[in-house]
């Protein structure tokens, strides 16, 4: 049987090619799921469609107001491996993310009780002349500098739009320096223009790790479980300890040795299939490490099924059932209190794809009304292709439909209409850039800096208490609304459809004519 993930290739396939990823859509959650169910892995074609080659419909916007790219995801993944160095072979502007990612990295280290340090990222600072004559000598010197300065156990090289345009032969430099230094030198092909969504950058980092870091001759550890995560607090160690299992956290905050032992684990799990899809599938396919295929651990049903599947895969079913029963009894009284306090409250979720599905499940466990949601992209399928990982389908089946389910890759100008149409009492976000506009509308937002806050049974309580906390500051946001002007013209504020510029591009010309007349 042909492998789905080709580790002989240096470059990972983009999510659009591999999964049929889209970045703009609106309708109900059930309709999106229905259309996604037709998507065939790889081709994106729909069964039963009258037109050959029909695909999941995507709204084509006339412009992008602002987003991030694949290279930044490499920056926040490979750049967060503790005893490695990431070299960004790019203009210095591509390194702007080092500032916030350094803060996140330091906070993550502190939460996990590691020694706090700065990220190790070097930028080759490409100039105009480098775009003409090439800059491989700069890259070679940067690798030497990284070795002399840090003595890392691995060096990652992230590409950029600039190096992709001029066709820098990064692979040959990596091979040359790996032979000289005796450590993995891992090229990560992550040019931003090659994929319309930044999540391809997760896959690029994980592809390089699978190819060059993971131990090819593993000694299996039957009690070790890989947990693919970001920087959040350590919630998985106590959970899996109840099943007599140890946690191997990857990729962020891991060491090179942690990455190497990925192939030694008894299983792989994740808290978000957007993040974990590629690495988990690659480990199962090429290294025989089973991926736990179950709903994500959000809410009672998702967490129950997630634990049961881990128990089945690791031969610990009895321990899983004992833990499930114990936790249900422990959290039930507090959750009942929170449901009473949150009765009639309406929430809105604006986060990444699978993570949004999980958060909505938890909100509905708390009795919070969720009429609308914004996900930054949508993957019709995940890399395993297993229906147990259909996070949107699980949400709809067990927690109900979402009337206004929007896909938008962090377009600020669209968020206004989303919130105006749904009128939530609060909003959950993962990226602070969305919070100011919500505040100007009098809506408090909870930026979930700890992405593990809602995981498991305790996560239901954690999220409920977080919501009560931000609702207690509602007057502050009402004051902002009363005294701050929105940054949009009256014409746009009157629009009810956030996608109207894509559906009726001729309105842009009308708008520009109106602006000229005003001037």
Short mmCIF file of C-alpha atoms in Angstrom, two decimals:
data_model
loop_
_atom_site.label_atom_id
_atom_site.label_comp_id
_atom_site.label_asym_id
_atom_site.label_seq_id
_atom_site.Cartn_x
_atom_site.Cartn_y
_atom_site.Cartn_z
CA UNK A 1 0.00 0.00 0.00
CA UNK A 2 1.43 3.39 -1.00
CA UNK A 3 2.33 5.72 1.85
CA UNK A 4 0.31 8.88 2.26
CA UNK A 5 3.22 10.81 3.79
CA UNK A 6 6.39 10.69 1.69
CA UNK A 7 9.44 11.20 3.90
CA UNK A 8 11.77 10.81 0.92
CA UNK A 9 10.74 14.29 -0.20
CA UNK A 10 12.24 17.34 1.51
CA UNK A 11 9.12 19.44 1.04
CA UNK A 12 5.72 18.80 2.58
CA UNK A 13 2.56 19.02 0.51
CA UNK A 14 0.47 22.07 1.32
CA UNK A 15 -2.81 21.63 3.17
CA UNK A 16 -4.75 22.76 0.13
CA UNK A 17 -3.26 19.90 -1.90
CA UNK A 18 -3.36 17.30 0.86
CA UNK A 19 -6.53 18.08 2.78
CA UNK A 20 -8.53 20.51 0.64
CA UNK A 21 -8.17 23.34 3.18
CA UNK A 22 -10.29 26.46 2.71
CA UNK A 23 -10.01 29.89 4.38
CA UNK A 24 -13.38 31.54 3.62
CA UNK A 25 -16.89 30.15 3.94
CA UNK A 26 -20.19 30.95 5.63
CA UNK A 27 -23.33 29.00 6.47
CA UNK A 28 -24.33 26.55 9.16
CA UNK A 29 -21.98 24.06 10.72
CA UNK A 30 -24.14 21.19 9.48
CA UNK A 31 -23.98 22.44 5.89
CA UNK A 32 -20.20 22.78 6.03
CA UNK A 33 -19.96 19.25 7.40
CA UNK A 34 -22.30 17.93 4.71
CA UNK A 35 -20.19 19.47 1.96
CA UNK A 36 -16.96 18.31 3.61
CA UNK A 37 -18.24 14.74 3.76
CA UNK A 38 -18.10 14.65 -0.03
CA UNK A 39 -14.45 15.64 -0.14
CA UNK A 40 -12.17 12.79 -1.16
CA UNK A 41 -8.71 12.78 0.38
CA UNK A 42 -6.20 14.49 -1.86
CA UNK A 43 -8.46 15.37 -4.80
CA UNK A 44 -11.08 17.40 -2.96
CA UNK A 45 -13.74 15.96 -5.32
CA UNK A 46 -17.27 15.30 -4.09
CA UNK A 47 -19.06 12.00 -4.53
CA UNK A 48 -22.38 12.29 -6.29
CA UNK A 49 -21.62 15.72 -7.68
CA UNK A 50 -22.99 16.23 -11.21
CA UNK A 51 -19.97 18.24 -12.29
CA UNK A 52 -16.66 16.44 -12.59
CA UNK A 53 -14.01 17.81 -10.23
CA UNK A 54 -16.51 19.69 -8.06
CA UNK A 55 -14.88 20.86 -4.80
CA UNK A 56 -15.82 22.21 -1.42
CA UNK A 57 -16.92 25.75 -2.19
CA UNK A 58 -14.68 28.56 -0.98
CA UNK A 59 -15.48 32.26 -1.00
CA UNK A 60 -12.74 34.09 -2.88
CA UNK A 61 -12.11 37.41 -1.14
CA UNK A 62 -10.80 40.42 -3.11
CA UNK A 63 -7.98 41.11 -0.64
CA UNK A 64 -6.45 40.00 2.65
CA UNK A 65 -6.37 42.60 5.40
CA UNK A 66 -3.83 40.73 7.49
CA UNK A 67 -2.82 37.23 8.45
CA UNK A 68 0.30 35.20 9.20
CA UNK A 69 2.23 32.67 7.12
CA UNK A 70 3.75 29.19 7.24
CA UNK A 71 7.18 30.54 8.11
CA UNK A 72 5.86 32.04 11.35
CA UNK A 73 4.52 28.63 12.39
CA UNK A 74 7.98 27.17 11.81
CA UNK A 75 9.33 30.03 13.92
CA UNK A 76 7.03 29.15 16.81
CA UNK A 77 7.59 25.38 16.48
CA UNK A 78 11.19 24.66 15.50
CA UNK A 79 12.25 27.87 17.26
CA UNK A 80 10.84 26.45 20.50
CA UNK A 81 12.92 23.26 20.66
CA UNK A 82 15.02 23.79 23.76
CA UNK A 83 18.48 22.60 22.69
CA UNK A 84 18.24 23.35 18.98
CA UNK A 85 18.70 26.48 16.85
CA UNK A 86 16.44 27.77 14.08
CA UNK A 87 18.03 29.76 11.28
CA UNK A 88 15.60 31.89 9.31
CA UNK A 89 17.10 32.26 5.86
CA UNK A 90 15.14 35.40 5.09
CA UNK A 91 15.01 39.21 5.18
CA UNK A 92 15.05 40.59 8.73
CA UNK A 93 11.36 41.52 8.53
CA UNK A 94 10.46 37.82 8.61
CA UNK A 95 12.04 37.69 12.06
CA UNK A 96 9.62 40.19 13.59
CA UNK A 97 7.77 37.33 15.24
CA UNK A 98 10.81 36.55 17.39
CA UNK A 99 9.71 39.19 19.88
CA UNK A 100 6.26 37.78 20.80
CA UNK A 101 7.41 34.18 20.38
CA UNK A 102 10.27 34.77 22.80
CA UNK A 103 7.79 35.94 25.42
CA UNK A 104 5.53 32.95 24.79
CA UNK A 105 8.52 30.58 24.92
CA UNK A 106 9.73 31.97 28.24
CA UNK A 107 6.26 31.80 29.76
CA UNK A 108 5.84 28.23 28.51
CA UNK A 109 9.15 27.15 30.03
CA UNK A 110 8.12 28.63 33.36
CA UNK A 111 4.72 26.86 33.30
CA UNK A 112 6.43 23.53 32.60
CA UNK A 113 9.13 24.13 35.26
CA UNK A 114 12.02 24.22 32.78
CA UNK A 115 14.90 26.67 33.04
CA UNK A 116 13.72 29.98 31.57
CA UNK A 117 15.81 31.15 28.61
CA UNK A 118 15.47 33.06 25.35
CA UNK A 119 14.68 31.42 22.04
CA UNK A 120 17.62 30.56 19.80
CA UNK A 121 16.72 31.94 16.40
CA UNK A 122 19.22 33.45 13.96
CA UNK A 123 18.18 35.48 10.91
CA UNK A 124 20.45 35.71 7.86
CA UNK A 125 19.18 39.24 7.07
CA UNK A 126 18.94 38.96 3.29
CA UNK A 127 19.56 42.21 1.39
CA UNK A 128 18.69 43.33 -2.13
CA UNK A 129 22.09 42.22 -3.40
CA UNK A 130 21.49 38.75 -1.98
CA UNK A 131 18.37 38.49 -4.10
CA UNK A 132 20.54 38.99 -7.16
CA UNK A 133 23.70 37.07 -6.30
CA UNK A 134 22.40 34.51 -3.81
CA UNK A 135 23.17 34.16 -0.12
CA UNK A 136 24.33 30.60 0.53
CA UNK A 137 27.57 31.90 2.05
CA UNK A 138 25.50 33.83 4.59
CA UNK A 139 23.61 30.65 5.41
CA UNK A 140 26.83 28.68 5.84
CA UNK A 141 28.27 31.34 8.11
CA UNK A 142 25.06 31.43 10.17
CA UNK A 143 25.23 27.67 10.69
CA UNK A 144 28.85 28.01 11.87
CA UNK A 145 27.83 30.87 14.17
CA UNK A 146 24.98 28.82 15.61
CA UNK A 147 27.35 25.93 16.33
CA UNK A 148 30.00 28.11 17.96
CA UNK A 149 27.51 30.08 20.02
CA UNK A 150 25.17 27.35 21.27
CA UNK A 151 26.59 23.87 20.48
CA UNK A 152 23.03 22.71 19.66
CA UNK A 153 21.94 19.10 19.19
CA UNK A 154 20.18 20.06 15.92
CA UNK A 155 19.89 23.05 13.61
CA UNK A 156 16.71 23.81 11.67
CA UNK A 157 16.77 26.00 8.55
CA UNK A 158 13.52 27.80 7.69
CA UNK A 159 13.09 29.05 4.14
CA UNK A 160 11.23 32.22 3.16
CA UNK A 161 9.41 33.75 0.22
CA UNK A 162 12.68 35.45 -0.73
CA UNK A 163 14.73 32.25 -0.85
CA UNK A 164 11.94 30.46 -2.67
CA UNK A 165 11.82 33.15 -5.35
CA UNK A 166 15.56 33.01 -6.07
CA UNK A 167 15.75 29.22 -5.70
CA UNK A 168 18.41 28.92 -2.98
CA UNK A 169 19.85 25.38 -2.81
CA UNK A 170 19.42 25.02 0.93
CA UNK A 171 19.44 21.21 0.89
CA UNK A 172 23.02 20.98 -0.37
CA UNK A 173 24.22 23.33 2.39
CA UNK A 174 22.35 21.28 5.00
CA UNK A 175 23.98 18.04 3.80
CA UNK A 176 27.44 19.63 3.73
CA UNK A 177 27.20 21.09 7.23
CA UNK A 178 25.58 17.98 8.72
CA UNK A 179 28.57 15.91 7.60
CA UNK A 180 30.96 18.47 9.10
CA UNK A 181 29.22 19.09 12.44
CA UNK A 182 27.78 15.63 13.06
CA UNK A 183 24.32 16.86 14.10
CA UNK A 184 21.04 16.95 12.15
CA UNK A 185 20.79 20.02 9.92
CA UNK A 186 17.14 20.07 8.94
CA UNK A 187 15.78 22.15 6.04
CA UNK A 188 12.15 23.19 6.54
CA UNK A 189 10.51 24.33 3.30
CA UNK A 190 7.97 26.90 4.49
CA UNK A 191 7.80 29.71 1.92
CA UNK A 192 4.73 31.71 2.81
CA UNK A 193 3.42 32.06 -0.74
CA UNK A 194 3.14 28.30 -1.24
CA UNK A 195 0.12 27.89 1.03
CA UNK A 196 -2.80 30.19 1.76
CA UNK A 197 -3.03 29.04 5.36
CA UNK A 198 -0.35 29.15 8.01
CA UNK A 199 -1.10 25.65 9.38
CA UNK A 200 1.03 24.21 6.56
CA UNK A 201 3.95 25.55 8.62
CA UNK A 202 3.09 23.08 11.40
CA UNK A 203 3.37 20.30 8.84
CA UNK A 204 6.68 21.61 7.47
CA UNK A 205 8.31 21.47 10.92
CA UNK A 206 6.87 18.05 11.67
CA UNK A 207 7.97 16.73 8.27
CA UNK A 208 11.58 17.72 8.97
CA UNK A 209 11.45 16.12 12.42
CA UNK A 210 10.09 12.87 11.00
CA UNK A 211 12.76 12.79 8.28
CA UNK A 212 15.87 13.65 10.29
CA UNK A 213 15.32 13.68 14.06
CA UNK A 214 13.11 10.70 14.95
CA UNK A 215 15.01 7.56 15.97
CA UNK A 216 14.92 4.99 13.16
CA UNK A 217 15.80 2.07 15.46
CA UNK A 218 13.55 2.66 18.46
CA UNK A 219 13.50 0.75 21.72
CA UNK A 220 9.80 0.76 22.57
CA UNK A 221 8.56 2.21 25.88
CA UNK A 222 5.14 0.72 26.56
CA UNK A 223 4.15 3.42 29.07
CA UNK A 224 5.20 6.47 27.01
CA UNK A 225 2.61 8.57 25.14
CA UNK A 226 3.48 11.38 22.73
CA UNK A 227 1.36 14.48 23.34
CA UNK A 228 1.48 16.93 20.41
CA UNK A 229 0.78 20.34 21.92
CA UNK A 230 1.81 24.00 22.02
CA UNK A 231 3.00 25.88 25.12
CA UNK A 232 0.13 25.28 27.53
CA UNK A 233 0.22 24.20 31.15
CA UNK A 234 0.94 20.59 32.04
CA UNK A 235 -2.54 19.10 32.23
CA UNK A 236 -1.75 15.83 30.47
CA UNK A 237 0.78 14.43 32.97
CA UNK A 238 -1.73 14.09 35.84
CA UNK A 239 -4.47 12.84 33.51
CA UNK A 240 -2.40 10.10 31.92
CA UNK A 241 -0.71 9.22 35.21
CA UNK A 242 -4.12 7.84 36.23
CA UNK A 243 -3.56 5.25 33.48
CA UNK A 244 0.07 4.64 34.56
CA UNK A 245 1.35 6.44 31.47
CA UNK A 246 4.15 8.97 31.01
CA UNK A 247 3.97 12.01 28.73
CA UNK A 248 6.39 12.99 25.98
CA UNK A 249 5.45 16.60 25.12
CA UNK A 250 6.28 17.71 21.56
CA UNK A 251 7.06 19.87 19.57
CA UNK A 252 7.10 23.14 21.50
CA UNK A 253 9.30 23.16 24.63
CA UNK A 254 10.66 19.69 23.79
CA UNK A 255 14.34 18.77 23.65
CA UNK A 256 15.93 17.11 20.63
CA UNK A 257 16.04 13.86 22.62
CA UNK A 258 12.28 14.18 23.27
CA UNK A 259 11.76 14.45 19.52
CA UNK A 260 14.06 11.51 18.83
CA UNK A 261 12.07 9.22 21.12
CA UNK A 262 8.79 9.93 19.32
CA UNK A 263 9.18 6.54 17.61
CA UNK A 264 9.58 4.76 20.97
CA UNK A 265 6.14 5.68 22.33
CA UNK A 266 3.16 3.37 22.77
CA UNK A 267 0.78 5.91 21.21
CA UNK A 268 0.37 9.50 20.02
CA UNK A 269 -2.39 11.91 21.06
CA UNK A 270 -3.14 15.58 20.48
CA UNK A 271 -5.40 18.32 21.85
CA UNK A 272 -6.11 19.82 18.41
CA UNK A 273 -6.16 17.92 15.13
CA UNK A 274 -5.15 21.02 13.18
CA UNK A 275 -1.80 20.85 14.98
CA UNK A 276 -1.31 17.09 15.43
CA UNK A 277 -2.71 15.64 12.20
CA UNK A 278 0.51 15.36 10.17
CA UNK A 279 2.97 14.26 12.85
CA UNK A 280 0.63 11.66 14.34
CA UNK A 281 -0.15 10.15 10.94
CA UNK A 282 3.54 10.10 9.98
CA UNK A 283 4.53 8.35 13.21
CA UNK A 284 1.91 5.66 12.68
CA UNK A 285 2.66 5.14 9.02
CA UNK A 286 6.48 5.16 9.09
CA UNK A 287 7.31 4.15 12.67
CA UNK A 288 4.41 1.99 13.81
CA UNK A 289 3.34 4.29 16.65
CA UNK A 290 -0.48 4.13 16.76
CA UNK A 291 -2.36 7.39 16.65
CA UNK A 292 -5.23 7.58 19.15
CA UNK A 293 -8.20 8.11 16.82
CA UNK A 294 -10.99 9.53 18.92
CA UNK A 295 -12.82 12.80 19.52
CA UNK A 296 -10.65 15.50 21.08
CA UNK A 297 -10.70 15.72 24.94
CA UNK A 298 -13.29 18.50 25.31
CA UNK A 299 -16.50 18.14 27.29
CA UNK A 300 -17.71 14.93 28.87
CA UNK A 301 -18.34 12.91 25.72
CA UNK A 302 -15.13 13.87 23.95
CA UNK A 303 -12.95 13.28 27.01
CA UNK A 304 -14.67 9.96 27.80
CA UNK A 305 -14.04 8.63 24.29
CA UNK A 306 -10.49 10.00 24.18
CA UNK A 307 -9.56 8.27 27.44
CA UNK A 308 -11.24 5.02 26.45
CA UNK A 309 -9.34 4.90 23.18
CA UNK A 310 -6.03 5.59 24.94
CA UNK A 311 -6.93 2.79 27.34
CA UNK A 312 -7.68 0.44 24.47
CA UNK A 313 -4.49 1.25 22.55
CA UNK A 314 -2.26 0.92 25.64
CA UNK A 315 -4.15 -2.02 27.23
CA UNK A 316 -5.40 0.01 30.17
CA UNK A 317 -9.17 -0.05 29.65
CA UNK A 318 -10.00 -0.78 33.30
CA UNK A 319 -7.89 2.12 34.57
CA UNK A 320 -9.52 4.45 32.04
CA UNK A 321 -13.03 3.51 33.23
CA UNK A 322 -12.11 4.03 36.88
CA UNK A 323 -10.69 7.47 36.11
CA UNK A 324 -13.73 8.47 34.03
CA UNK A 325 -16.15 7.48 36.80
CA UNK A 326 -14.09 9.25 39.49
CA UNK A 327 -13.80 12.49 37.51
CA UNK A 328 -17.49 12.63 36.60
CA UNK A 329 -18.39 12.52 40.28
CA UNK A 330 -15.73 15.05 41.24
CA UNK A 331 -16.61 17.81 38.76
CA UNK A 332 -20.41 17.41 38.58
CA UNK A 333 -21.32 19.67 41.56
CA UNK A 334 -19.16 22.61 40.44
CA UNK A 335 -20.31 22.33 36.84
CA UNK A 336 -23.93 22.43 38.02
CA UNK A 337 -23.18 25.67 39.89
CA UNK A 338 -21.51 27.19 36.83
CA UNK A 339 -24.43 26.25 34.57
CA UNK A 340 -26.80 28.05 36.91
CA UNK A 341 -24.65 31.19 36.87
CA UNK A 342 -24.21 31.11 33.07
CA UNK A 343 -27.86 30.48 32.24
CA UNK A 344 -28.96 32.65 29.30
CA UNK A 345 -25.41 33.85 28.51
CA UNK A 346 -24.42 33.88 24.85
CA UNK A 347 -20.83 33.20 23.74
CA UNK A 348 -18.80 33.40 20.52
CA UNK A 349 -15.66 31.45 19.59
CA UNK A 350 -12.95 32.83 17.28
CA UNK A 351 -9.98 30.45 17.13
CA UNK A 352 -8.28 27.85 14.94
CA UNK A 353 -10.34 25.15 13.27
CA UNK A 354 -10.45 21.98 15.42
CA UNK A 355 -9.80 24.01 18.57
CA UNK A 356 -12.96 26.03 17.91
CA UNK A 357 -14.98 22.82 17.66
CA UNK A 358 -13.66 21.69 21.04
CA UNK A 359 -14.34 25.00 22.79
CA UNK A 360 -17.92 25.10 21.55
CA UNK A 361 -18.45 21.64 23.05
CA UNK A 362 -17.27 22.88 26.44
CA UNK A 363 -19.43 26.00 26.25
CA UNK A 364 -22.48 23.91 25.56
CA UNK A 365 -21.63 21.60 28.47
CA UNK A 366 -21.86 24.77 30.57
CA UNK A 367 -25.23 25.70 29.11
CA UNK A 368 -23.82 28.72 27.25
CA UNK A 369 -25.72 29.65 24.08
CA UNK A 370 -23.47 29.50 21.00
CA UNK A 371 -25.20 30.74 17.84
CA UNK A 372 -22.05 31.72 15.98
CA UNK A 373 -18.38 30.90 15.59
CA UNK A 374 -15.39 31.95 13.53
CA UNK A 375 -12.70 29.40 12.60
CA UNK A 376 -9.54 30.59 10.87
CA UNK A 377 -9.64 27.78 8.31
CA UNK A 378 -11.33 24.45 7.66
CA UNK A 379 -9.81 21.07 6.83
CA UNK A 380 -12.49 18.80 5.28
CA UNK A 381 -10.42 15.78 6.39
CA UNK A 382 -7.38 15.13 8.57
CA UNK A 383 -4.31 13.11 7.62
CA UNK A 384 -5.47 9.79 9.05
CA UNK A 385 -8.76 10.00 7.16
CA UNK A 386 -10.43 8.29 10.13
CA UNK A 387 -14.02 9.44 10.84
CA UNK A 388 -13.31 9.28 14.59
CA UNK A 389 -11.22 12.43 14.07
CA UNK A 390 -14.08 14.33 12.43
CA UNK A 391 -14.15 17.08 15.06
CA UNK A 392 -16.86 19.15 13.35
CA UNK A 393 -19.04 16.08 12.92
CA UNK A 394 -18.59 15.12 16.56
CA UNK A 395 -19.61 18.62 17.65
CA UNK A 396 -22.77 18.61 15.55
CA UNK A 397 -23.79 15.05 16.47
CA UNK A 398 -23.36 15.38 20.23
CA UNK A 399 -23.78 19.12 20.92
CA UNK A 400 -25.93 20.44 18.08
CA UNK A 401 -25.51 22.66 15.02
CA UNK A 402 -24.08 26.20 14.85
CA UNK A 403 -26.40 28.55 12.96
CA UNK A 404 -23.69 30.97 11.84
CA UNK A 405 -20.46 29.08 11.24
CA UNK A 406 -17.90 31.27 9.48
CA UNK A 407 -14.45 30.51 8.08
CA UNK A 408 -12.21 33.58 7.92
CA UNK A 409 -8.43 33.72 8.29
CA UNK A 410 -8.33 36.53 10.86
CA UNK A 411 -9.82 39.25 8.67
CA UNK A 412 -10.55 42.09 11.08
CA UNK A 413 -12.99 43.90 8.80
CA UNK A 414 -15.24 40.82 8.72
CA UNK A 415 -15.24 40.30 12.50
CA UNK A 416 -17.40 43.42 13.01
CA UNK A 417 -20.31 41.93 11.06
CA UNK A 418 -19.89 38.50 12.68
CA UNK A 419 -20.30 40.02 16.14
CA UNK A 420 -23.02 42.46 15.10
CA UNK A 421 -25.11 39.61 13.66
CA UNK A 422 -24.77 37.27 16.65
CA UNK A 423 -24.63 39.81 19.53
CA UNK A 424 -22.69 37.65 22.04
CA UNK A 425 -22.11 38.53 25.69
CA UNK A 426 -18.46 37.45 25.46
CA UNK A 427 -15.94 36.01 23.01
CA UNK A 428 -13.21 33.36 23.30
CA UNK A 429 -10.09 34.04 21.23
CA UNK A 430 -6.57 32.66 20.79
CA UNK A 431 -5.02 35.74 19.17
CA UNK A 432 -5.14 39.09 20.93
CA UNK A 433 -5.45 41.03 17.69
CA UNK A 434 -9.19 40.30 17.67
CA UNK A 435 -9.85 41.57 21.21
CA UNK A 436 -9.67 45.38 20.63
CA UNK A 437 -12.51 45.39 18.09
CA UNK A 438 -14.66 43.27 20.43
CA UNK A 439 -14.02 45.73 23.26
CA UNK A 440 -15.07 48.62 21.04
CA UNK A 441 -18.38 46.81 20.63
CA UNK A 442 -18.71 46.37 24.39
CA UNK A 443 -17.91 42.64 24.23
CA UNK A 444 -15.33 41.26 26.69
CA UNK A 445 -12.94 38.70 25.21
CA UNK A 446 -10.95 35.97 26.93
CA UNK A 447 -7.60 35.50 25.17
CA UNK A 448 -6.80 31.86 25.92
CA UNK A 449 -3.04 32.20 26.30
CA UNK A 450 -2.98 28.78 27.95
CA UNK A 451 -4.45 26.70 25.15
CA UNK A 452 -4.89 23.73 27.51
CA UNK A 453 -7.34 25.59 29.77
CA UNK A 454 -10.47 23.79 28.49
CA UNK A 455 -9.07 20.26 28.19
CA UNK A 456 -10.60 17.35 30.06
CA UNK A 457 -13.11 17.36 32.89
CA UNK A 458 -11.32 20.06 34.87
CA UNK A 459 -11.23 22.11 31.68
CA UNK A 460 -15.01 22.50 31.77
CA UNK A 461 -14.70 24.13 35.19
CA UNK A 462 -11.67 26.20 34.16
CA UNK A 463 -13.44 27.68 31.16
CA UNK A 464 -16.63 28.39 33.10
CA UNK A 465 -14.72 30.28 35.79
CA UNK A 466 -12.79 32.22 33.12
CA UNK A 467 -16.07 33.33 31.53
CA UNK A 468 -17.46 34.52 34.87
CA UNK A 469 -14.26 36.48 35.43
CA UNK A 470 -14.42 38.37 32.14
CA UNK A 471 -18.16 38.99 32.46
CA UNK A 472 -17.45 40.67 35.80
CA UNK A 473 -15.57 43.36 33.82
CA UNK A 474 -18.37 44.01 31.34
CA UNK A 475 -18.79 47.66 32.45
CA UNK A 476 -15.19 48.40 31.44
CA UNK A 477 -15.94 47.30 27.88
CA UNK A 478 -19.24 49.19 27.86
CA UNK A 479 -17.28 52.34 28.74
CA UNK A 480 -14.91 51.70 25.85
CA UNK A 481 -17.86 51.27 23.50
CA UNK A 482 -19.34 54.58 24.66
CA UNK A 483 -16.16 56.59 24.09
CA UNK A 484 -14.29 54.95 21.18
CA UNK A 485 -15.10 55.29 17.50
CA UNK A 486 -14.99 52.24 15.23
CA UNK A 487 -12.35 52.39 12.47
CA UNK A 488 -14.86 51.82 9.64
CA UNK A 489 -16.93 54.04 7.42
CA UNK A 490 -20.71 54.21 7.73
CA UNK A 491 -21.04 52.32 4.43
CA UNK A 492 -19.31 49.24 5.83
CA UNK A 493 -21.03 49.42 9.21
CA UNK A 494 -24.37 49.16 7.41
CA UNK A 495 -23.44 45.92 5.64
CA UNK A 496 -24.86 42.71 7.18
CA UNK A 497 -22.91 40.20 5.07
CA UNK A 498 -19.20 40.01 6.05
CA UNK A 499 -18.41 38.44 2.65
CA UNK A 500 -20.26 40.94 0.48
CA UNK A 501 -17.05 42.29 -1.08
CA UNK A 502 -16.25 38.77 -2.32
CA UNK A 503 -19.78 38.07 -3.53
CA UNK A 504 -20.25 41.48 -5.16
CA UNK A 505 -16.80 42.87 -6.01
CA UNK A 506 -18.37 45.70 -8.02
CA UNK A 507 -19.31 47.30 -4.68
CA UNK A 508 -15.64 48.08 -4.12
CA UNK A 509 -15.71 50.46 -7.08
CA UNK A 510 -18.89 52.08 -5.75
CA UNK A 511 -17.27 52.48 -2.36
CA UNK A 512 -14.13 54.08 -3.83
CA UNK A 513 -16.29 56.48 -5.83
CA UNK A 514 -18.08 57.50 -2.61
CA UNK A 515 -14.75 58.11 -0.89
CA UNK A 516 -13.59 60.34 -3.75
CA UNK A 517 -16.80 62.37 -3.55
CA UNK A 518 -16.36 62.82 0.21
CA UNK A 519 -12.85 64.16 -0.34
#
